[in-house]
Amino acid sequence: MYRRHIVVLAVVAAVILVFAAGNIRQAPWTGAPARAVTERGALSEAEKANVDIFEKVSPSVVQVVAQSTPNPLSEEQEGGEASGTGIVWDTEGHIVTNNHVVQNASQVAIRFASGEAVRAEIVGTAPNYDLAVLRIRSARTLPSPVAIGSSADLKVGQFAFAIGNPFGLDQSMSSGIISALKRRLPTSSGREISNVIQTDTAINPGNSGGPLLDSAGRLIGVTTAILSPSGSNAGIGFAIPVDIVNRVVPELIRSGRVPTPGIGIVTANEAVATRLGAEGLIVVRTTPGSPAERAGLRGVNLSTGELGDVITAIDGKPVHRLSDLSDAIEQVGVGKNVRLSVKRDGATRDVEVAVVDIGRMQ
């Protein structure tokens, strides 16, 4: 009986040794030869183009870290840290990023692709466009500024590339297409950015302030937001068009702020106008002392609910939404006049209104 058990145990032990020996012979640390590498051949033209874009632009893309301190006068007693992306704008040390990345920041640091970290100061912010300009404090040899493209001739379907620091992972590149143009994006200041670029290029938290590039490696937009229930990329990202960036940034460098052209009115949203059957912008009220008030524009009668003026055109161009009006006013600029076609009580008349910097009126 015992002899039979011993034989069985011996057989089991032998099997275990065989399997163990087999495993040992297959282990990589035994010195067994590695398999030969199969040559892959040349990269495809599309791959080469992607690699060229990354190698050319990535040194000019930086990580932006903003530290805020608690405000003793605020109910929010905790400070915090925000991380985003920035773009080398020129050879003078200016970095472009999103306003929401550095908003309320007491300290800002920049980390280059080389790993070098330097302090930066905020030169100016434009909350209406979610843009900010920083300047590095220490002199150094800067990477080349990112080449500037144009957003005026973009086409839906053309390739788009984003380089940034999603979730703090630096120097990440993603690609996609331009999904739509002329989107409108609300900002924290209560205004809208018009002509915003929509892309399915992967944009995640940490990409904010980074470059959106075309297939030539030119800057066509600054990534600013995503539309996602989860807070991560869902295929709908937005970028501020470079034509706006190229207009706003020089103003921020020159004076630290950007004029906000306006006439001093508050309008009803499009849904209200549609519901009331009004074709144009309903003037809800005018700002006291504004050009609109001086020109005699009339808002809604709050006592009776009766409509006042409805703006139907500006300088002869039809107005259907607020962005139509604000775009035209921005193109005219501060210090000039616009001609509004206004409907009141069934009659239409033209009114000359001055364009002012309404940011100075607040």
Short mmCIF file of C-alpha atoms in Angstrom, two decimals:
data_model
loop_
_atom_site.label_atom_id
_atom_site.label_comp_id
_atom_site.label_asym_id
_atom_site.label_seq_id
_atom_site.Cartn_x
_atom_site.Cartn_y
_atom_site.Cartn_z
CA MET A 1 0.00 0.00 0.00
CA TYR A 2 2.68 2.46 1.04
CA ARG A 3 4.84 1.33 -1.88
CA ARG A 4 2.00 2.19 -4.30
CA HIS A 5 1.67 5.71 -2.75
CA ILE A 6 5.38 6.24 -3.09
CA VAL A 7 5.26 5.28 -6.77
CA VAL A 8 2.36 7.66 -7.42
CA LEU A 9 4.12 10.53 -5.64
CA ALA A 10 7.25 9.83 -7.64
CA VAL A 11 5.33 9.98 -10.93
CA VAL A 12 3.63 13.27 -9.93
CA ALA A 13 6.97 14.78 -8.93
CA ALA A 14 8.45 13.73 -12.25
CA VAL A 15 5.60 15.37 -14.17
CA ILE A 16 6.05 18.59 -12.18
CA LEU A 17 9.77 18.58 -12.94
CA VAL A 18 9.11 18.07 -16.64
CA PHE A 19 6.72 21.02 -16.79
CA ALA A 20 9.06 23.16 -14.68
CA ALA A 21 11.98 22.28 -16.88
CA GLY A 22 9.93 23.11 -19.94
CA ASN A 23 8.99 26.47 -18.49
CA ILE A 24 12.55 27.22 -17.54
CA ARG A 25 13.76 26.41 -21.05
CA GLN A 26 11.22 28.92 -22.45
CA ALA A 27 12.09 31.73 -20.04
CA PRO A 28 13.84 34.74 -21.59
CA TRP A 29 16.57 34.90 -18.95
CA THR A 30 18.02 31.54 -19.97
CA GLY A 31 19.84 33.06 -22.92
CA ALA A 32 17.56 31.63 -25.61
CA PRO A 33 18.01 33.52 -28.89
CA ALA A 34 15.46 36.29 -29.64
CA ARG A 35 13.46 36.12 -32.81
CA ALA A 36 14.74 38.00 -35.82
CA VAL A 37 13.22 41.43 -36.49
CA THR A 38 11.25 41.70 -39.72
CA GLU A 39 12.07 44.82 -41.73
CA ARG A 40 8.98 47.04 -42.02
CA GLY A 41 10.06 49.13 -44.98
CA ALA A 42 9.56 52.87 -45.39
CA LEU A 43 6.85 54.81 -43.59
CA SER A 44 3.81 55.73 -45.64
CA GLU A 45 3.54 59.28 -46.91
CA ALA A 46 0.75 59.98 -44.44
CA GLU A 47 2.85 58.69 -41.54
CA LYS A 48 5.84 60.76 -42.66
CA ALA A 49 3.65 63.86 -42.79
CA ASN A 50 2.36 63.22 -39.25
CA VAL A 51 5.87 62.66 -37.92
CA ASP A 52 7.11 65.84 -39.62
CA ILE A 53 4.33 67.90 -38.05
CA PHE A 54 5.06 66.61 -34.56
CA GLU A 55 8.84 67.02 -34.83
CA LYS A 56 8.49 70.54 -36.21
CA VAL A 57 5.84 71.90 -33.84
CA SER A 58 6.15 69.98 -30.56
CA PRO A 59 9.25 71.88 -29.31
CA SER A 60 7.13 75.05 -29.50
CA VAL A 61 4.31 73.60 -27.40
CA VAL A 62 4.68 74.02 -23.63
CA GLN A 63 2.92 72.96 -20.47
CA VAL A 64 1.34 75.75 -18.41
CA VAL A 65 0.85 75.28 -14.67
CA ALA A 66 -1.04 77.98 -12.77
CA GLN A 67 -1.17 78.13 -8.99
CA SER A 68 -3.90 80.10 -7.25
CA THR A 69 -3.92 81.11 -3.60
CA PRO A 70 -6.95 81.29 -1.29
CA ASN A 71 -8.80 84.61 -1.28
CA PRO A 72 -9.52 85.65 2.34
CA LEU A 73 -12.50 87.72 1.12
CA SER A 74 -14.03 84.77 -0.71
CA GLU A 75 -16.09 81.90 0.63
CA GLU A 76 -13.79 79.53 -1.25
CA GLN A 77 -10.83 79.21 1.09
CA GLU A 78 -8.84 76.66 -0.86
CA GLY A 79 -6.27 77.46 -3.53
CA GLY A 80 -5.67 75.16 -6.46
CA GLU A 81 -3.56 74.26 -9.43
CA ALA A 82 -4.61 74.31 -13.07
CA SER A 83 -2.67 72.69 -15.87
CA GLY A 84 -2.97 73.39 -19.56
CA THR A 85 -0.99 73.92 -22.72
CA GLY A 86 0.64 76.95 -24.30
CA ILE A 87 2.09 78.00 -27.64
CA VAL A 88 5.35 79.86 -28.27
CA TRP A 89 4.07 82.97 -30.04
CA ASP A 90 7.20 84.98 -30.82
CA THR A 91 10.91 85.34 -30.09
CA GLU A 92 10.24 87.80 -27.24
CA GLY A 93 9.15 85.08 -24.82
CA HIS A 94 5.38 85.43 -25.21
CA ILE A 95 3.26 82.32 -24.69
CA VAL A 96 -0.40 82.06 -25.73
CA THR A 97 -2.85 79.94 -23.75
CA ASN A 98 -6.49 79.96 -22.61
CA ASN A 99 -7.71 82.53 -20.11
CA HIS A 100 -9.44 79.82 -18.07
CA VAL A 101 -6.08 78.08 -17.53
CA VAL A 102 -4.52 81.08 -15.75
CA GLN A 103 -7.65 82.71 -14.38
CA ASN A 104 -7.11 83.87 -10.77
CA ALA A 105 -3.53 82.55 -10.85
CA SER A 106 -1.00 83.97 -8.39
CA GLN A 107 1.93 82.09 -9.91
CA VAL A 108 2.48 80.63 -13.37
CA ALA A 109 5.19 78.23 -14.54
CA ILE A 110 6.09 77.06 -18.03
CA ARG A 111 7.68 73.70 -18.81
CA PHE A 112 9.28 73.26 -22.21
CA ALA A 113 9.54 70.05 -24.21
CA SER A 114 13.19 69.85 -23.11
CA GLY A 115 12.01 69.53 -19.51
CA GLU A 116 13.22 72.97 -18.49
CA ALA A 117 10.78 74.84 -16.22
CA VAL A 118 10.68 78.64 -15.87
CA ARG A 119 8.46 81.19 -14.17
CA ALA A 120 6.12 83.32 -16.27
CA GLU A 121 4.04 86.43 -15.76
CA ILE A 122 0.61 87.22 -17.14
CA VAL A 123 0.83 89.99 -19.73
CA GLY A 124 -2.87 90.25 -20.47
CA THR A 125 -6.13 88.33 -20.60
CA ALA A 126 -9.18 88.43 -22.85
CA PRO A 127 -12.02 86.54 -21.11
CA ASN A 128 -14.39 87.32 -23.98
CA TYR A 129 -12.19 85.22 -26.24
CA ASP A 130 -10.80 82.82 -23.60
CA LEU A 131 -7.26 83.89 -24.48
CA ALA A 132 -4.29 84.95 -22.36
CA VAL A 133 -0.71 85.95 -23.06
CA LEU A 134 2.17 85.06 -20.74
CA ARG A 135 5.83 86.08 -20.83
CA ILE A 136 8.65 83.97 -19.45
CA ARG A 137 10.79 85.80 -16.92
CA SER A 138 14.23 84.36 -17.60
CA ALA A 139 16.08 84.92 -20.84
CA ARG A 140 16.75 81.72 -22.77
CA THR A 141 16.96 80.38 -26.28
CA LEU A 142 13.36 79.85 -27.29
CA PRO A 143 12.02 77.31 -29.76
CA SER A 144 10.79 78.75 -33.03
CA PRO A 145 7.31 80.30 -32.88
CA VAL A 146 4.54 78.16 -34.33
CA ALA A 147 3.78 79.11 -37.94
CA ILE A 148 0.53 81.05 -38.32
CA GLY A 149 -2.14 79.88 -40.76
CA SER A 150 -5.59 81.21 -41.58
CA SER A 151 -9.02 80.09 -40.44
CA ALA A 152 -10.89 82.01 -43.12
CA ASP A 153 -10.40 79.35 -45.80
CA LEU A 154 -10.84 76.20 -43.70
CA LYS A 155 -13.01 73.41 -45.09
CA VAL A 156 -15.02 70.80 -43.23
CA GLY A 157 -13.30 67.46 -43.72
CA GLN A 158 -9.69 68.65 -43.88
CA PHE A 159 -7.18 67.11 -41.49
CA ALA A 160 -6.52 68.67 -38.08
CA PHE A 161 -3.89 67.88 -35.46
CA ALA A 162 -3.64 68.80 -31.78
CA ILE A 163 -0.51 68.75 -29.62
CA GLY A 164 -0.81 69.24 -25.88
CA ASN A 165 -0.72 67.85 -22.38
CA PRO A 166 -3.93 65.85 -21.83
CA PHE A 167 -4.27 64.82 -18.17
CA GLY A 168 -0.71 66.10 -17.63
CA LEU A 169 0.80 63.73 -20.21
CA ASP A 170 3.13 66.08 -22.03
CA GLN A 171 3.84 66.16 -25.75
CA SER A 172 0.84 64.13 -26.87
CA MET A 173 -0.42 64.39 -30.44
CA SER A 174 -3.84 63.47 -31.78
CA SER A 175 -5.36 63.77 -35.23
CA GLY A 176 -8.78 64.04 -36.81
CA ILE A 177 -10.70 66.32 -39.11
CA ILE A 178 -12.48 69.64 -38.98
CA SER A 179 -16.04 68.58 -38.21
CA ALA A 180 -17.83 71.92 -38.48
CA LEU A 181 -17.20 75.66 -38.77
CA LYS A 182 -18.87 78.83 -37.50
CA ARG A 183 -19.90 77.33 -34.17
CA ARG A 184 -20.68 79.69 -31.29
CA LEU A 185 -19.10 79.08 -27.90
CA PRO A 186 -20.19 80.81 -24.66
CA THR A 187 -17.39 82.15 -22.45
CA SER A 188 -17.17 82.69 -18.72
CA SER A 189 -17.65 86.42 -19.32
CA GLY A 190 -21.18 85.87 -20.62
CA ARG A 191 -20.37 86.60 -24.27
CA GLU A 192 -19.98 84.24 -27.21
CA ILE A 193 -16.99 83.49 -29.41
CA SER A 194 -18.17 83.26 -33.00
CA ASN A 195 -16.80 81.25 -35.93
CA VAL A 196 -15.42 78.60 -33.57
CA ILE A 197 -13.88 75.48 -35.13
CA GLN A 198 -15.36 72.10 -34.21
CA THR A 199 -13.10 69.06 -34.52
CA ASP A 200 -13.16 65.37 -33.68
CA THR A 201 -9.43 65.51 -32.94
CA ALA A 202 -9.03 64.12 -29.42
CA ILE A 203 -9.03 67.02 -26.95
CA ASN A 204 -9.04 66.34 -23.22
CA PRO A 205 -8.51 68.33 -20.00
CA GLY A 206 -4.93 69.59 -20.17
CA ASN A 207 -5.12 70.33 -23.91
CA SER A 208 -6.63 73.75 -23.23
CA GLY A 209 -4.56 76.50 -24.81
CA GLY A 210 -2.73 74.19 -27.19
CA PRO A 211 -2.45 74.42 -30.96
CA LEU A 212 -4.85 73.04 -33.53
CA LEU A 213 -2.82 72.58 -36.70
CA ASP A 214 -3.49 71.97 -40.36
CA SER A 215 -1.63 69.40 -42.48
CA ALA A 216 1.09 71.98 -43.19
CA GLY A 217 1.81 72.32 -39.46
CA ARG A 218 0.37 75.84 -39.31
CA LEU A 219 -1.66 77.15 -36.39
CA ILE A 220 -5.35 77.31 -37.33
CA GLY A 221 -6.84 77.49 -33.85
CA VAL A 222 -6.30 77.36 -30.09
CA THR A 223 -8.06 74.42 -28.43
CA THR A 224 -10.38 75.63 -25.72
CA ALA A 225 -13.22 73.27 -24.81
CA ILE A 226 -14.86 69.90 -25.23
CA LEU A 227 -18.48 68.82 -25.21
CA SER A 228 -18.65 65.64 -23.18
CA PRO A 229 -20.94 64.17 -20.49
CA SER A 230 -17.94 62.37 -18.95
CA GLY A 231 -15.48 65.27 -19.09
CA SER A 232 -13.19 63.35 -21.47
CA ASN A 233 -12.97 63.35 -25.24
CA ALA A 234 -16.26 62.43 -26.92
CA GLY A 235 -15.34 63.48 -30.44
CA ILE A 236 -16.58 67.06 -30.12
CA GLY A 237 -13.88 69.61 -29.39
CA PHE A 238 -13.66 73.33 -30.07
CA ALA A 239 -10.87 75.71 -31.01
CA ILE A 240 -10.72 79.50 -31.19
CA PRO A 241 -10.00 80.36 -34.85
CA VAL A 242 -6.52 81.68 -35.51
CA ASP A 243 -7.81 84.80 -37.26
CA ILE A 244 -9.31 85.90 -33.93
CA VAL A 245 -6.16 84.84 -32.05
CA ASN A 246 -3.97 86.81 -34.45
CA ARG A 247 -6.07 89.92 -33.82
CA VAL A 248 -6.44 89.61 -30.05
CA VAL A 249 -2.91 88.54 -29.04
CA PRO A 250 -1.06 91.62 -30.41
CA GLU A 251 -3.54 93.82 -28.49
CA LEU A 252 -2.85 91.90 -25.28
CA ILE A 253 0.91 92.23 -25.78
CA ARG A 254 0.57 95.95 -26.49
CA SER A 255 -1.86 97.00 -23.75
CA GLY A 256 -2.76 93.99 -21.62
CA ARG A 257 -6.41 94.08 -22.64
CA VAL A 258 -8.60 93.96 -25.72
CA PRO A 259 -11.32 96.51 -26.43
CA THR A 260 -14.82 95.04 -26.50
CA PRO A 261 -16.67 96.77 -29.34
CA GLY A 262 -20.36 97.25 -28.61
CA ILE A 263 -23.29 99.63 -28.60
CA GLY A 264 -24.70 98.89 -25.13
CA ILE A 265 -27.76 96.66 -25.56
CA VAL A 266 -29.10 93.46 -24.03
CA THR A 267 -30.99 91.24 -26.47
CA ALA A 268 -33.38 88.31 -26.08
CA ASN A 269 -32.20 84.90 -27.19
CA GLU A 270 -33.21 83.43 -30.53
CA ALA A 271 -35.77 81.07 -29.01
CA VAL A 272 -37.75 84.01 -27.62
CA ALA A 273 -37.65 85.83 -30.98
CA THR A 274 -38.82 82.68 -32.78
CA ARG A 275 -41.64 82.15 -30.31
CA LEU A 276 -42.83 85.73 -30.74
CA GLY A 277 -42.47 85.60 -34.51
CA ALA A 278 -39.91 88.41 -34.57
CA GLU A 279 -37.39 88.36 -37.42
CA GLY A 280 -34.26 89.84 -35.95
CA LEU A 281 -32.83 90.69 -32.54
CA ILE A 282 -35.23 91.81 -29.84
CA VAL A 283 -33.78 94.65 -27.77
CA VAL A 284 -34.59 93.86 -24.12
CA ARG A 285 -32.96 96.99 -22.69
CA THR A 286 -30.23 99.53 -23.30
CA THR A 287 -27.33 100.27 -20.96
CA PRO A 288 -27.64 103.67 -19.25
CA GLY A 289 -25.38 106.21 -20.95
CA SER A 290 -24.63 103.87 -23.86
CA PRO A 291 -24.64 104.84 -27.56
CA ALA A 292 -27.79 102.72 -27.98
CA GLU A 293 -29.61 104.76 -25.35
CA ARG A 294 -28.40 108.05 -26.85
CA ALA A 295 -29.56 106.90 -30.29
CA GLY A 296 -33.06 106.35 -28.90
CA LEU A 297 -33.25 102.57 -29.09
CA ARG A 298 -36.10 101.22 -27.01
CA GLY A 299 -36.24 97.96 -25.08
CA VAL A 300 -39.14 95.79 -23.93
CA ASN A 301 -41.75 97.49 -21.75
CA LEU A 302 -41.40 95.45 -18.57
CA SER A 303 -44.77 96.62 -17.28
CA THR A 304 -46.83 95.58 -20.30
CA GLY A 305 -44.47 93.12 -21.98
CA GLU A 306 -44.80 95.11 -25.20
CA LEU A 307 -41.89 94.80 -27.62
CA GLY A 308 -39.76 97.83 -28.32
CA ASP A 309 -37.18 97.70 -31.11
CA VAL A 310 -36.19 94.69 -33.20
CA ILE A 311 -32.87 95.00 -35.03
CA THR A 312 -33.25 93.48 -38.50
CA ALA A 313 -30.03 94.58 -40.23
CA ILE A 314 -26.65 96.21 -39.66
CA ASP A 315 -25.08 98.24 -42.45
CA GLY A 316 -27.52 96.62 -44.84
CA LYS A 317 -26.74 93.01 -43.83
CA PRO A 318 -29.57 90.94 -42.29
CA VAL A 319 -29.34 90.13 -38.59
CA HIS A 320 -30.77 86.80 -37.41
CA ARG A 321 -28.77 86.13 -34.25
CA LEU A 322 -26.57 87.97 -31.75
CA SER A 323 -23.37 86.71 -33.41
CA ASP A 324 -24.40 88.43 -36.67
CA LEU A 325 -24.53 91.74 -34.84
CA SER A 326 -21.42 91.26 -32.70
CA ASP A 327 -19.34 90.04 -35.68
CA ALA A 328 -20.27 93.09 -37.73
CA ILE A 329 -19.57 95.45 -34.83
CA GLU A 330 -16.16 93.88 -34.22
CA GLN A 331 -15.24 94.28 -37.87
CA VAL A 332 -16.20 97.97 -37.77
CA GLY A 333 -14.26 98.56 -34.55
CA VAL A 334 -14.30 101.08 -31.75
CA GLY A 335 -14.64 104.73 -32.70
CA LYS A 336 -16.80 104.26 -35.80
CA ASN A 337 -20.53 104.19 -36.46
CA VAL A 338 -22.88 101.47 -37.65
CA ARG A 339 -26.26 101.83 -39.30
CA LEU A 340 -28.96 99.71 -37.72
CA SER A 341 -32.25 98.89 -39.41
CA VAL A 342 -34.78 98.81 -36.57
CA LYS A 343 -38.42 97.73 -36.65
CA ARG A 344 -40.84 99.34 -34.17
CA ASP A 345 -44.63 99.18 -34.24
CA GLY A 346 -44.57 97.66 -37.72
CA ALA A 347 -42.41 100.42 -39.23
CA THR A 348 -38.70 100.14 -40.08
CA ARG A 349 -36.21 102.98 -39.74
CA ASP A 350 -32.42 103.36 -39.88
CA VAL A 351 -30.45 104.56 -36.86
CA GLU A 352 -26.78 105.60 -36.66
CA VAL A 353 -25.11 104.24 -33.52
CA ALA A 354 -21.53 104.76 -32.35
CA VAL A 355 -19.36 101.73 -31.53
CA VAL A 356 -17.53 102.08 -28.21
CA ASP A 357 -15.41 99.92 -25.92
CA ILE A 358 -18.19 98.67 -23.66
CA GLY A 359 -15.55 97.07 -21.40
CA ARG A 360 -14.76 100.62 -20.25
CA MET A 361 -18.42 101.18 -19.35
CA GLN A 362 -18.59 98.33 -16.82
#
